[in-house]
Amino acid sequence: MLAYRHAFHAGNHADVLKHLVLAQVLRYMNEKDKPYTLVDTHAGAGGYSLQGRYAHKKDEFETGIRPLWNEASGLPAPLADYVQLVRDFNDGGKLVQYPGSPAIAQRLLRETDRLRLYELHPTDFRILESFLATRPHTQVDMSDGFAAITRELPPPSRRGVLLIDPSYELKTDYGKVVHAVRDALQRFAQCVILVWYPQLQLVEAAQLPKRLTAAAAAAPKGWLNVSLSVAESGPDGFGMTGSGMFVINPPWTLHDDLAQCLPVLVNKLGQYDGARFSIEQQAV
Ligand SMILES: C[S@@+](CC[C@H](N)C(=O)[O-])C[C@H]1O[C@@H](n2cnc3c(N)ncnc32)[C@H](O)[C@@H]1O
């Protein structure tokens, strides 16, 4: 049984980066009428309380969504849009809950778009299933999200987004992510693929962006790699110092949208003087 529960980390700096990028990609997909499919291979519980003992164990959201939530105005438009999604999930009141990727999808997908969600943890699966019970064109599966790619791609409308967001609790996840990207591109080269990755003092983590770059060589619209480093590693060398999103076949607007937002994220979420961001792109 896997021990990872996203409820401990909901709304942290990594969620902010991930969900900012996800929201921008879905907004872009919505510019065309033709329906698309979003496959979320590691979906989590859907949404999270920020009031319970999980979120309060380390209060990670206090250095993630909170500083942006407290910013009444003046955020760049894509960041303001993301914060508004979080506000909508809180009915405009106090910050008491945080939307996971399925909740963001539920808010942004049109009724005709298909949603495919995979979650292995039985408790999170049950919460997720009931959360999305009434959404049309939705399937929630308690099975391995990596294995879902064979089943889900290519999607019927030939428009699709694949979000791969593992916990990397098992070191084998790093290799599985690279394999999943290669497999997905082979089945459906135009797929917009989003891979979240952690910045850790670990060889596998450090090598992942390079391995993804190699895997993305087959993508007709290139790739974009954005990372946000916010903290120093702990005295024992452990701890996540930041994270990144590797986007394959990115919307052509994404680079400039993120270039507006990342300096603000460094300023608001950075926990030391060395906080920084990077955006690399290979456009085809
Ligand atoms: C980082 S969390 C997902 C967060 C979610 N995507 C979000 O943005 O709100 C990773 C989730 O993957 C689940 N998980 C781990 N291995 C899995 C697998 N092979 N297939 C599907 N889910 C898995 C974990 O239980 C955990 O809930």
PDB file of C-alpha atoms and ligand atoms in Angstrom:
ATOM      1  CA  MET A   1       0.000   0.000   0.000  1.00  0.00           C
ATOM      2  CA  LEU A   2       1.329   3.437  -0.932  1.00  0.00           C
ATOM      3  CA  ALA A   3       1.722   5.859   1.974  1.00  0.00           C
ATOM      4  CA  TYR A   4       1.597   9.117   0.013  1.00  0.00           C
ATOM      5  CA  ARG A   5      -1.473  11.299   0.577  1.00  0.00           C
ATOM      6  CA  HIS A   6      -1.679  14.546  -1.334  1.00  0.00           C
ATOM      7  CA  ALA A   7      -3.791  16.087   1.449  1.00  0.00           C
ATOM      8  CA  PHE A   8      -0.531  16.772   3.351  1.00  0.00           C
ATOM      9  CA  HIS A   9       0.776  18.919   0.512  1.00  0.00           C
ATOM     10  CA  ALA A  10      -2.315  20.484  -1.048  1.00  0.00           C
ATOM     11  CA  GLY A  11      -1.859  24.091  -2.115  1.00  0.00           C
ATOM     12  CA  ASN A  12       1.929  24.127  -1.687  1.00  0.00           C
ATOM     13  CA  HIS A  13       4.333  25.844  -4.110  1.00  0.00           C
ATOM     14  CA  ALA A  14       4.418  22.752  -6.329  1.00  0.00           C
ATOM     15  CA  ASP A  15       0.615  22.691  -6.628  1.00  0.00           C
ATOM     16  CA  VAL A  16       0.638  26.395  -7.483  1.00  0.00           C
ATOM     17  CA  LEU A  17       3.033  25.893 -10.397  1.00  0.00           C
ATOM     18  CA  LYS A  18       1.318  22.697 -11.581  1.00  0.00           C
ATOM     19  CA  HIS A  19      -2.208  24.091 -11.466  1.00  0.00           C
ATOM     20  CA  LEU A  20      -1.239  27.431 -13.000  1.00  0.00           C
ATOM     21  CA  VAL A  21       0.164  25.544 -16.003  1.00  0.00           C
ATOM     22  CA  LEU A  22      -2.759  23.102 -16.138  1.00  0.00           C
ATOM     23  CA  ALA A  23      -5.306  25.940 -16.108  1.00  0.00           C
ATOM     24  CA  GLN A  24      -3.501  27.785 -18.905  1.00  0.00           C
ATOM     25  CA  VAL A  25      -3.352  24.647 -21.044  1.00  0.00           C
ATOM     26  CA  LEU A  26      -7.064  23.893 -20.530  1.00  0.00           C
ATOM     27  CA  ARG A  27      -8.031  27.511 -21.299  1.00  0.00           C
ATOM     28  CA  TYR A  28      -6.076  27.193 -24.539  1.00  0.00           C
ATOM     29  CA  MET A  29      -7.771  23.896 -25.429  1.00  0.00           C
ATOM     30  CA  ASN A  30     -11.132  25.591 -24.860  1.00  0.00           C
ATOM     31  CA  GLU A  31     -10.435  28.099 -27.627  1.00  0.00           C
ATOM     32  CA  LYS A  32     -11.555  25.505 -30.181  1.00  0.00           C
ATOM     33  CA  ASP A  33     -15.104  24.122 -30.082  1.00  0.00           C
ATOM     34  CA  LYS A  34     -14.090  20.545 -30.842  1.00  0.00           C
ATOM     35  CA  PRO A  35     -14.250  18.458 -27.636  1.00  0.00           C
ATOM     36  CA  TYR A  36     -11.103  16.983 -26.121  1.00  0.00           C
ATOM     37  CA  THR A  37     -10.153  14.391 -23.510  1.00  0.00           C
ATOM     38  CA  LEU A  38      -8.160  15.067 -20.352  1.00  0.00           C
ATOM     39  CA  VAL A  39      -6.455  11.985 -18.904  1.00  0.00           C
ATOM     40  CA  ASP A  40      -5.177  12.541 -15.347  1.00  0.00           C
ATOM     41  CA  THR A  41      -3.048   9.459 -14.558  1.00  0.00           C
ATOM     42  CA  HIS A  42      -2.492  10.317 -10.863  1.00  0.00           C
ATOM     43  CA  ALA A  43      -5.587  12.242  -9.865  1.00  0.00           C
ATOM     44  CA  GLY A  44      -5.567  12.324  -6.049  1.00  0.00           C
ATOM     45  CA  ALA A  45      -8.780  12.988  -4.106  1.00  0.00           C
ATOM     46  CA  GLY A  46     -10.072  15.846  -6.263  1.00  0.00           C
ATOM     47  CA  GLY A  47     -10.118  18.570  -3.604  1.00  0.00           C
ATOM     48  CA  TYR A  48      -8.655  19.041  -0.124  1.00  0.00           C
ATOM     49  CA  SER A  49      -9.564  20.633   3.179  1.00  0.00           C
ATOM     50  CA  LEU A  50      -6.967  23.091   4.425  1.00  0.00           C
ATOM     51  CA  GLN A  51      -8.435  22.980   7.918  1.00  0.00           C
ATOM     52  CA  GLY A  52      -7.823  19.394   8.940  1.00  0.00           C
ATOM     53  CA  ARG A  53      -4.827  17.695  10.527  1.00  0.00           C
ATOM     54  CA  TYR A  54      -3.371  16.628   7.158  1.00  0.00           C
ATOM     55  CA  ALA A  55      -2.957  20.135   5.768  1.00  0.00           C
ATOM     56  CA  HIS A  56      -1.902  21.498   9.161  1.00  0.00           C
ATOM     57  CA  LYS A  57       0.839  18.919   9.669  1.00  0.00           C
ATOM     58  CA  LYS A  58       3.277  21.226   7.873  1.00  0.00           C
ATOM     59  CA  ASP A  59       1.016  24.062   6.709  1.00  0.00           C
ATOM     60  CA  GLU A  60       2.558  23.832   3.243  1.00  0.00           C
ATOM     61  CA  PHE A  61      -0.231  25.907   1.733  1.00  0.00           C
ATOM     62  CA  GLU A  62       0.891  28.879   3.849  1.00  0.00           C
ATOM     63  CA  THR A  63       3.947  29.231   1.578  1.00  0.00           C
ATOM     64  CA  GLY A  64       2.032  28.197  -1.554  1.00  0.00           C
ATOM     65  CA  ILE A  65      -1.441  29.475  -2.349  1.00  0.00           C
ATOM     66  CA  ARG A  66      -1.730  31.751   0.749  1.00  0.00           C
ATOM     67  CA  PRO A  67       0.625  34.586  -0.354  1.00  0.00           C
ATOM     68  CA  LEU A  68      -1.202  34.738  -3.708  1.00  0.00           C
ATOM     69  CA  TRP A  69      -4.638  34.527  -2.081  1.00  0.00           C
ATOM     70  CA  ASN A  70      -3.689  37.515   0.082  1.00  0.00           C
ATOM     71  CA  GLU A  71      -2.815  39.549  -3.010  1.00  0.00           C
ATOM     72  CA  ALA A  72      -6.002  41.452  -3.756  1.00  0.00           C
ATOM     73  CA  SER A  73      -4.950  42.804  -7.168  1.00  0.00           C
ATOM     74  CA  GLY A  74      -1.993  43.400  -9.449  1.00  0.00           C
ATOM     75  CA  LEU A  75      -1.232  39.773 -10.330  1.00  0.00           C
ATOM     76  CA  PRO A  76      -0.476  38.983 -14.011  1.00  0.00           C
ATOM     77  CA  ALA A  77      -3.633  37.798 -15.780  1.00  0.00           C
ATOM     78  CA  PRO A  78      -2.821  34.044 -15.905  1.00  0.00           C
ATOM     79  CA  LEU A  79      -1.951  34.024 -12.194  1.00  0.00           C
ATOM     80  CA  ALA A  80      -5.045  36.061 -11.318  1.00  0.00           C
ATOM     81  CA  ASP A  81      -7.101  33.543 -13.314  1.00  0.00           C
ATOM     82  CA  TYR A  82      -5.619  30.619 -11.345  1.00  0.00           C
ATOM     83  CA  VAL A  83      -6.197  32.355  -7.984  1.00  0.00           C
ATOM     84  CA  GLN A  84      -9.787  33.050  -9.059  1.00  0.00           C
ATOM     85  CA  LEU A  85     -10.262  29.298  -9.692  1.00  0.00           C
ATOM     86  CA  VAL A  86      -9.152  28.668  -6.106  1.00  0.00           C
ATOM     87  CA  ARG A  87     -11.489  31.440  -4.877  1.00  0.00           C
ATOM     88  CA  ASP A  88     -14.403  29.896  -6.786  1.00  0.00           C
ATOM     89  CA  PHE A  89     -13.650  26.552  -5.106  1.00  0.00           C
ATOM     90  CA  ASN A  90     -13.973  28.391  -1.773  1.00  0.00           C
ATOM     91  CA  ASP A  91     -17.215  30.098  -2.808  1.00  0.00           C
ATOM     92  CA  GLY A  92     -15.407  33.422  -2.607  1.00  0.00           C
ATOM     93  CA  GLY A  93     -15.071  33.270   1.188  1.00  0.00           C
ATOM     94  CA  LYS A  94     -12.073  32.299   3.329  1.00  0.00           C
ATOM     95  CA  LEU A  95      -9.321  30.006   2.105  1.00  0.00           C
ATOM     96  CA  VAL A  96     -10.480  26.713   3.628  1.00  0.00           C
ATOM     97  CA  GLN A  97     -10.103  24.242   0.778  1.00  0.00           C
ATOM     98  CA  TYR A  98      -7.894  23.714  -2.220  1.00  0.00           C
ATOM     99  CA  PRO A  99      -8.855  22.310  -5.654  1.00  0.00           C
ATOM    100  CA  GLY A 100      -6.814  19.382  -6.959  1.00  0.00           C
ATOM    101  CA  SER A 101      -6.317  18.765 -10.673  1.00  0.00           C
ATOM    102  CA  PRO A 102      -9.740  17.019 -11.013  1.00  0.00           C
ATOM    103  CA  ALA A 103     -11.528  20.011  -9.462  1.00  0.00           C
ATOM    104  CA  ILE A 104      -9.711  22.381 -11.811  1.00  0.00           C
ATOM    105  CA  ALA A 105     -10.684  20.119 -14.702  1.00  0.00           C
ATOM    106  CA  GLN A 106     -14.292  20.013 -13.526  1.00  0.00           C
ATOM    107  CA  ARG A 107     -14.373  23.818 -13.511  1.00  0.00           C
ATOM    108  CA  LEU A 108     -12.679  24.315 -16.898  1.00  0.00           C
ATOM    109  CA  LEU A 109     -13.746  21.412 -19.120  1.00  0.00           C
ATOM    110  CA  ARG A 110     -16.874  21.983 -21.186  1.00  0.00           C
ATOM    111  CA  GLU A 111     -19.784  19.556 -20.858  1.00  0.00           C
ATOM    112  CA  THR A 112     -18.763  17.777 -24.067  1.00  0.00           C
ATOM    113  CA  ASP A 113     -15.115  17.264 -23.014  1.00  0.00           C
ATOM    114  CA  ARG A 114     -14.150  13.842 -21.661  1.00  0.00           C
ATOM    115  CA  LEU A 115     -12.431  13.365 -18.307  1.00  0.00           C
ATOM    116  CA  ARG A 116     -10.522  10.177 -17.440  1.00  0.00           C
ATOM    117  CA  LEU A 117      -9.105   9.931 -13.910  1.00  0.00           C
ATOM    118  CA  TYR A 118      -6.893   7.277 -12.338  1.00  0.00           C
ATOM    119  CA  GLU A 119      -6.165   6.991  -8.613  1.00  0.00           C
ATOM    120  CA  LEU A 120      -4.771   3.964  -6.789  1.00  0.00           C
ATOM    121  CA  HIS A 121      -5.304   4.934  -3.146  1.00  0.00           C
ATOM    122  CA  PRO A 122      -8.694   3.440  -2.089  1.00  0.00           C
ATOM    123  CA  THR A 123      -9.690   6.319   0.200  1.00  0.00           C
ATOM    124  CA  ASP A 124      -8.736   9.060  -2.257  1.00  0.00           C
ATOM    125  CA  PHE A 125     -10.394   7.055  -5.046  1.00  0.00           C
ATOM    126  CA  ARG A 126     -13.701   6.926  -3.135  1.00  0.00           C
ATOM    127  CA  ILE A 127     -13.626  10.665  -2.404  1.00  0.00           C
ATOM    128  CA  LEU A 128     -12.798  11.398  -6.042  1.00  0.00           C
ATOM    129  CA  GLU A 129     -15.510   9.136  -7.374  1.00  0.00           C
ATOM    130  CA  SER A 130     -18.229  10.750  -5.280  1.00  0.00           C
ATOM    131  CA  PHE A 131     -16.890  14.249  -6.026  1.00  0.00           C
ATOM    132  CA  LEU A 132     -17.340  13.740  -9.777  1.00  0.00           C
ATOM    133  CA  ALA A 133     -20.340  11.406  -9.702  1.00  0.00           C
ATOM    134  CA  THR A 134     -22.619  13.732 -11.648  1.00  0.00           C
ATOM    135  CA  ARG A 135     -20.185  15.015 -14.294  1.00  0.00           C
ATOM    136  CA  PRO A 136     -21.003  13.731 -17.801  1.00  0.00           C
ATOM    137  CA  HIS A 137     -18.358  11.989 -19.947  1.00  0.00           C
ATOM    138  CA  THR A 138     -16.316  11.140 -16.843  1.00  0.00           C
ATOM    139  CA  GLN A 139     -14.689   7.905 -15.737  1.00  0.00           C
ATOM    140  CA  VAL A 140     -12.848   7.408 -12.460  1.00  0.00           C
ATOM    141  CA  ASP A 141     -10.740   4.268 -12.218  1.00  0.00           C
ATOM    142  CA  MET A 142      -8.916   2.691  -9.276  1.00  0.00           C
ATOM    143  CA  SER A 143      -6.113   1.293 -11.386  1.00  0.00           C
ATOM    144  CA  ASP A 144      -2.572   2.101 -12.462  1.00  0.00           C
ATOM    145  CA  GLY A 145      -2.521   5.433 -14.304  1.00  0.00           C
ATOM    146  CA  PHE A 146       0.663   4.552 -16.195  1.00  0.00           C
ATOM    147  CA  ALA A 147      -1.072   1.533 -17.716  1.00  0.00           C
ATOM    148  CA  ALA A 148      -4.037   3.702 -18.758  1.00  0.00           C
ATOM    149  CA  ILE A 149      -2.160   5.303 -21.633  1.00  0.00           C
ATOM    150  CA  THR A 150      -2.592   2.221 -23.821  1.00  0.00           C
ATOM    151  CA  ARG A 151      -6.334   2.347 -23.220  1.00  0.00           C
ATOM    152  CA  GLU A 152      -6.901   6.096 -23.483  1.00  0.00           C
ATOM    153  CA  LEU A 153      -4.745   7.238 -26.407  1.00  0.00           C
ATOM    154  CA  PRO A 154      -5.507   8.299 -29.026  1.00  0.00           C
ATOM    155  CA  PRO A 155      -8.775   9.882 -27.831  1.00  0.00           C
ATOM    156  CA  PRO A 156     -11.822   9.655 -30.133  1.00  0.00           C
ATOM    157  CA  SER A 157     -11.799  13.358 -31.105  1.00  0.00           C
ATOM    158  CA  ARG A 158      -8.014  13.363 -31.698  1.00  0.00           C
ATOM    159  CA  ARG A 159      -7.657  16.238 -29.218  1.00  0.00           C
ATOM    160  CA  GLY A 160      -6.172  15.373 -25.857  1.00  0.00           C
ATOM    161  CA  VAL A 161      -4.260  16.443 -22.768  1.00  0.00           C
ATOM    162  CA  LEU A 162      -2.352  13.974 -20.596  1.00  0.00           C
ATOM    163  CA  LEU A 163      -1.410  15.008 -17.062  1.00  0.00           C
ATOM    164  CA  ILE A 164       1.202  12.759 -15.427  1.00  0.00           C
ATOM    165  CA  ASP A 165       1.596  13.764 -11.797  1.00  0.00           C
ATOM    166  CA  PRO A 166       3.005  10.889  -9.719  1.00  0.00           C
ATOM    167  CA  SER A 167       4.148  11.214  -6.121  1.00  0.00           C
ATOM    168  CA  TYR A 168       7.580   9.722  -7.020  1.00  0.00           C
ATOM    169  CA  GLU A 169       7.273   7.812  -3.759  1.00  0.00           C
ATOM    170  CA  LEU A 170       8.824   4.890  -5.620  1.00  0.00           C
ATOM    171  CA  LYS A 171      12.049   5.520  -7.527  1.00  0.00           C
ATOM    172  CA  THR A 172      10.652   3.381 -10.345  1.00  0.00           C
ATOM    173  CA  ASP A 173       8.190   6.220 -11.065  1.00  0.00           C
ATOM    174  CA  TYR A 174      10.966   8.201 -12.801  1.00  0.00           C
ATOM    175  CA  GLY A 175      11.520   5.509 -15.422  1.00  0.00           C
ATOM    176  CA  LYS A 176       7.789   4.896 -15.763  1.00  0.00           C
ATOM    177  CA  VAL A 177       7.186   8.573 -16.522  1.00  0.00           C
ATOM    178  CA  VAL A 178       9.719   8.546 -19.363  1.00  0.00           C
ATOM    179  CA  HIS A 179       8.282   5.318 -20.734  1.00  0.00           C
ATOM    180  CA  ALA A 180       4.740   6.739 -20.495  1.00  0.00           C
ATOM    181  CA  VAL A 181       5.733   9.857 -22.451  1.00  0.00           C
ATOM    182  CA  ARG A 182       7.367   7.811 -25.217  1.00  0.00           C
ATOM    183  CA  ASP A 183       4.360   5.496 -25.382  1.00  0.00           C
ATOM    184  CA  ALA A 184       1.882   8.390 -25.425  1.00  0.00           C
ATOM    185  CA  LEU A 185       3.720  10.166 -28.258  1.00  0.00           C
ATOM    186  CA  GLN A 186       3.891   6.979 -30.266  1.00  0.00           C
ATOM    187  CA  ARG A 187       0.146   6.482 -29.945  1.00  0.00           C
ATOM    188  CA  PHE A 188      -0.833  10.125 -30.368  1.00  0.00           C
ATOM    189  CA  ALA A 189       1.961  12.487 -31.389  1.00  0.00           C
ATOM    190  CA  GLN A 190      -0.196  15.646 -31.044  1.00  0.00           C
ATOM    191  CA  CYS A 191      -1.085  14.970 -27.401  1.00  0.00           C
ATOM    192  CA  VAL A 192      -0.374  17.857 -25.029  1.00  0.00           C
ATOM    193  CA  ILE A 193       1.533  16.138 -22.225  1.00  0.00           C
ATOM    194  CA  LEU A 194       2.171  17.711 -18.841  1.00  0.00           C
ATOM    195  CA  VAL A 195       4.628  16.047 -16.490  1.00  0.00           C
ATOM    196  CA  TRP A 196       5.144  17.375 -12.986  1.00  0.00           C
ATOM    197  CA  TYR A 197       8.529  16.642 -11.391  1.00  0.00           C
ATOM    198  CA  PRO A 198      10.141  17.439  -8.031  1.00  0.00           C
ATOM    199  CA  GLN A 199      13.526  19.094  -7.465  1.00  0.00           C
ATOM    200  CA  LEU A 200      15.286  16.822  -4.974  1.00  0.00           C
ATOM    201  CA  GLN A 201      18.847  15.818  -4.118  1.00  0.00           C
ATOM    202  CA  LEU A 202      18.406  12.585  -5.999  1.00  0.00           C
ATOM    203  CA  VAL A 203      20.066  11.414  -9.202  1.00  0.00           C
ATOM    204  CA  GLU A 204      16.791  10.164 -10.673  1.00  0.00           C
ATOM    205  CA  ALA A 205      15.099  13.537 -10.064  1.00  0.00           C
ATOM    206  CA  ALA A 206      18.026  15.545 -11.445  1.00  0.00           C
ATOM    207  CA  GLN A 207      18.132  13.447 -14.630  1.00  0.00           C
ATOM    208  CA  LEU A 208      14.412  13.452 -15.354  1.00  0.00           C
ATOM    209  CA  PRO A 209      14.180  16.759 -17.320  1.00  0.00           C
ATOM    210  CA  LYS A 210      17.018  15.613 -19.628  1.00  0.00           C
ATOM    211  CA  ARG A 211      15.351  12.254 -20.173  1.00  0.00           C
ATOM    212  CA  LEU A 212      12.060  14.004 -20.930  1.00  0.00           C
ATOM    213  CA  THR A 213      13.811  16.287 -23.414  1.00  0.00           C
ATOM    214  CA  ALA A 214      15.070  13.222 -25.270  1.00  0.00           C
ATOM    215  CA  ALA A 215      11.641  11.570 -25.178  1.00  0.00           C
ATOM    216  CA  ALA A 216      10.001  14.760 -26.481  1.00  0.00           C
ATOM    217  CA  ALA A 217      12.090  14.749 -29.669  1.00  0.00           C
ATOM    218  CA  ALA A 218       9.150  13.002 -31.349  1.00  0.00           C
ATOM    219  CA  ALA A 219       6.709  15.808 -30.509  1.00  0.00           C
ATOM    220  CA  PRO A 220       5.567  17.867 -33.518  1.00  0.00           C
ATOM    221  CA  LYS A 221       5.183  21.072 -31.479  1.00  0.00           C
ATOM    222  CA  GLY A 222       8.285  20.776 -29.295  1.00  0.00           C
ATOM    223  CA  TRP A 223       8.373  21.211 -25.526  1.00  0.00           C
ATOM    224  CA  LEU A 224       8.592  23.728 -22.694  1.00  0.00           C
ATOM    225  CA  ASN A 225      10.220  23.147 -19.317  1.00  0.00           C
ATOM    226  CA  VAL A 226       9.389  25.532 -16.470  1.00  0.00           C
ATOM    227  CA  SER A 227      10.808  25.203 -12.981  1.00  0.00           C
ATOM    228  CA  LEU A 228      10.424  27.131  -9.744  1.00  0.00           C
ATOM    229  CA  SER A 229      13.029  26.720  -7.005  1.00  0.00           C
ATOM    230  CA  VAL A 230      11.893  28.143  -3.689  1.00  0.00           C
ATOM    231  CA  ALA A 231      13.913  26.608  -0.846  1.00  0.00           C
ATOM    232  CA  GLU A 232      17.300  25.244   0.176  1.00  0.00           C
ATOM    233  CA  SER A 233      17.514  21.545   0.957  1.00  0.00           C
ATOM    234  CA  GLY A 234      17.487  20.596   4.639  1.00  0.00           C
ATOM    235  CA  PRO A 235      20.691  19.968   6.632  1.00  0.00           C
ATOM    236  CA  ASP A 236      20.456  16.250   5.821  1.00  0.00           C
ATOM    237  CA  GLY A 237      20.259  17.029   2.089  1.00  0.00           C
ATOM    238  CA  PHE A 238      16.634  15.900   1.956  1.00  0.00           C
ATOM    239  CA  GLY A 239      13.499  17.849   1.141  1.00  0.00           C
ATOM    240  CA  MET A 240      11.947  19.239  -2.005  1.00  0.00           C
ATOM    241  CA  THR A 241      13.565  22.519  -3.018  1.00  0.00           C
ATOM    242  CA  GLY A 242      11.196  23.238  -5.885  1.00  0.00           C
ATOM    243  CA  SER A 243       9.489  21.598  -8.811  1.00  0.00           C
ATOM    244  CA  GLY A 244       8.932  21.801 -12.521  1.00  0.00           C
ATOM    245  CA  MET A 245       6.422  21.173 -15.255  1.00  0.00           C
ATOM    246  CA  PHE A 246       7.586  19.664 -18.511  1.00  0.00           C
ATOM    247  CA  VAL A 247       5.019  20.375 -21.215  1.00  0.00           C
ATOM    248  CA  ILE A 248       5.150  18.569 -24.551  1.00  0.00           C
ATOM    249  CA  ASN A 249       3.358  20.110 -27.553  1.00  0.00           C
ATOM    250  CA  PRO A 250       2.683  23.230 -25.440  1.00  0.00           C
ATOM    251  CA  PRO A 251       0.265  25.967 -26.473  1.00  0.00           C
ATOM    252  CA  TRP A 252       2.246  28.624 -28.342  1.00  0.00           C
ATOM    253  CA  THR A 253       1.010  31.208 -25.802  1.00  0.00           C
ATOM    254  CA  LEU A 254       2.343  29.341 -22.757  1.00  0.00           C
ATOM    255  CA  HIS A 255       5.914  30.654 -22.746  1.00  0.00           C
ATOM    256  CA  ASP A 256       4.911  34.319 -22.622  1.00  0.00           C
ATOM    257  CA  ASP A 257       2.124  33.676 -20.108  1.00  0.00           C
ATOM    258  CA  LEU A 258       4.543  31.943 -17.744  1.00  0.00           C
ATOM    259  CA  ALA A 259       7.267  34.536 -18.297  1.00  0.00           C
ATOM    260  CA  GLN A 260       4.869  37.112 -16.776  1.00  0.00           C
ATOM    261  CA  CYS A 261       4.008  34.934 -13.794  1.00  0.00           C
ATOM    262  CA  LEU A 262       7.215  33.253 -12.685  1.00  0.00           C
ATOM    263  CA  PRO A 263       9.018  36.381 -11.394  1.00  0.00           C
ATOM    264  CA  VAL A 264       5.952  37.017  -9.217  1.00  0.00           C
ATOM    265  CA  LEU A 265       6.017  33.433  -7.931  1.00  0.00           C
ATOM    266  CA  VAL A 266       9.706  33.755  -7.043  1.00  0.00           C
ATOM    267  CA  ASN A 267       8.949  36.965  -5.197  1.00  0.00           C
ATOM    268  CA  LYS A 268       5.891  35.679  -3.328  1.00  0.00           C
ATOM    269  CA  LEU A 269       6.798  32.023  -2.747  1.00  0.00           C
ATOM    270  CA  GLY A 270      10.593  32.148  -2.527  1.00  0.00           C
ATOM    271  CA  GLN A 271      11.841  31.129   0.922  1.00  0.00           C
ATOM    272  CA  TYR A 272      15.483  32.254   0.545  1.00  0.00           C
ATOM    273  CA  ASP A 273      17.624  34.668  -1.480  1.00  0.00           C
ATOM    274  CA  GLY A 274      18.496  32.006  -4.045  1.00  0.00           C
ATOM    275  CA  ALA A 275      14.870  31.426  -5.098  1.00  0.00           C
ATOM    276  CA  ARG A 276      14.645  31.431  -8.902  1.00  0.00           C
ATOM    277  CA  PHE A 277      12.821  30.205 -11.970  1.00  0.00           C
ATOM    278  CA  SER A 278      13.750  28.956 -15.388  1.00  0.00           C
ATOM    279  CA  ILE A 279      11.786  28.546 -18.614  1.00  0.00           C
ATOM    280  CA  GLU A 280      13.335  26.650 -21.500  1.00  0.00           C
ATOM    281  CA  GLN A 281      11.569  25.991 -24.734  1.00  0.00           C
ATOM    282  CA  GLN A 282      12.184  24.078 -27.892  1.00  0.00           C
ATOM    283  CA  ALA A 283       9.660  25.325 -30.409  1.00  0.00           C
ATOM    284  CA  VAL A 284       9.331  23.467 -33.705  1.00  0.00           C
TER     285      VAL A 284
HETATM  286  C1  LIG B   1       0.789  14.090  -6.493  1.00  0.00           C
HETATM  287  S1  LIG B   1      -0.660  13.204  -6.161  1.00  0.00           S
HETATM  288  C2  LIG B   1      -1.790  13.760  -7.374  1.00  0.00           C
HETATM  289  C3  LIG B   1      -2.279  15.157  -7.225  1.00  0.00           C
HETATM  290  C4  LIG B   1      -3.273  15.599  -8.270  1.00  0.00           C
HETATM  291  N1  LIG B   1      -2.841  15.282  -9.624  1.00  0.00           N
HETATM  292  C5  LIG B   1      -3.510  17.081  -8.183  1.00  0.00           C
HETATM  293  O1  LIG B   1      -2.860  17.847  -8.903  1.00  0.00           O
HETATM  294  O2  LIG B   1      -4.382  17.482  -7.414  1.00  0.00           O
HETATM  295  C6  LIG B   1      -0.293  11.599  -6.760  1.00  0.00           C
HETATM  296  C7  LIG B   1      -1.432  10.597  -6.579  1.00  0.00           C
HETATM  297  O3  LIG B   1      -1.135   9.422  -7.341  1.00  0.00           O
HETATM  298  C8  LIG B   1      -1.630   8.285  -6.654  1.00  0.00           C
HETATM  299  N2  LIG B   1      -0.900   7.151  -7.259  1.00  0.00           N
HETATM  300  C9  LIG B   1       0.323   6.672  -6.962  1.00  0.00           C
HETATM  301  N3  LIG B   1       0.694   5.727  -7.850  1.00  0.00           N
HETATM  302  C10 LIG B   1      -0.317   5.628  -8.760  1.00  0.00           C
HETATM  303  C11 LIG B   1      -0.519   4.884  -9.962  1.00  0.00           C
HETATM  304  N4  LIG B   1       0.413   4.023 -10.400  1.00  0.00           N
HETATM  305  N5  LIG B   1      -1.673   5.043 -10.649  1.00  0.00           N
HETATM  306  C12 LIG B   1      -2.625   5.917 -10.216  1.00  0.00           C
HETATM  307  N6  LIG B   1      -2.489   6.661  -9.091  1.00  0.00           N
HETATM  308  C13 LIG B   1      -1.345   6.532  -8.376  1.00  0.00           C
HETATM  309  C14 LIG B   1      -1.345   8.593  -5.215  1.00  0.00           C
HETATM  310  O4  LIG B   1      -2.205   7.845  -4.368  1.00  0.00           O
HETATM  311  C15 LIG B   1      -1.623  10.107  -5.153  1.00  0.00           C
HETATM  312  O5  LIG B   1      -2.952  10.360  -4.770  1.00  0.00           O
END
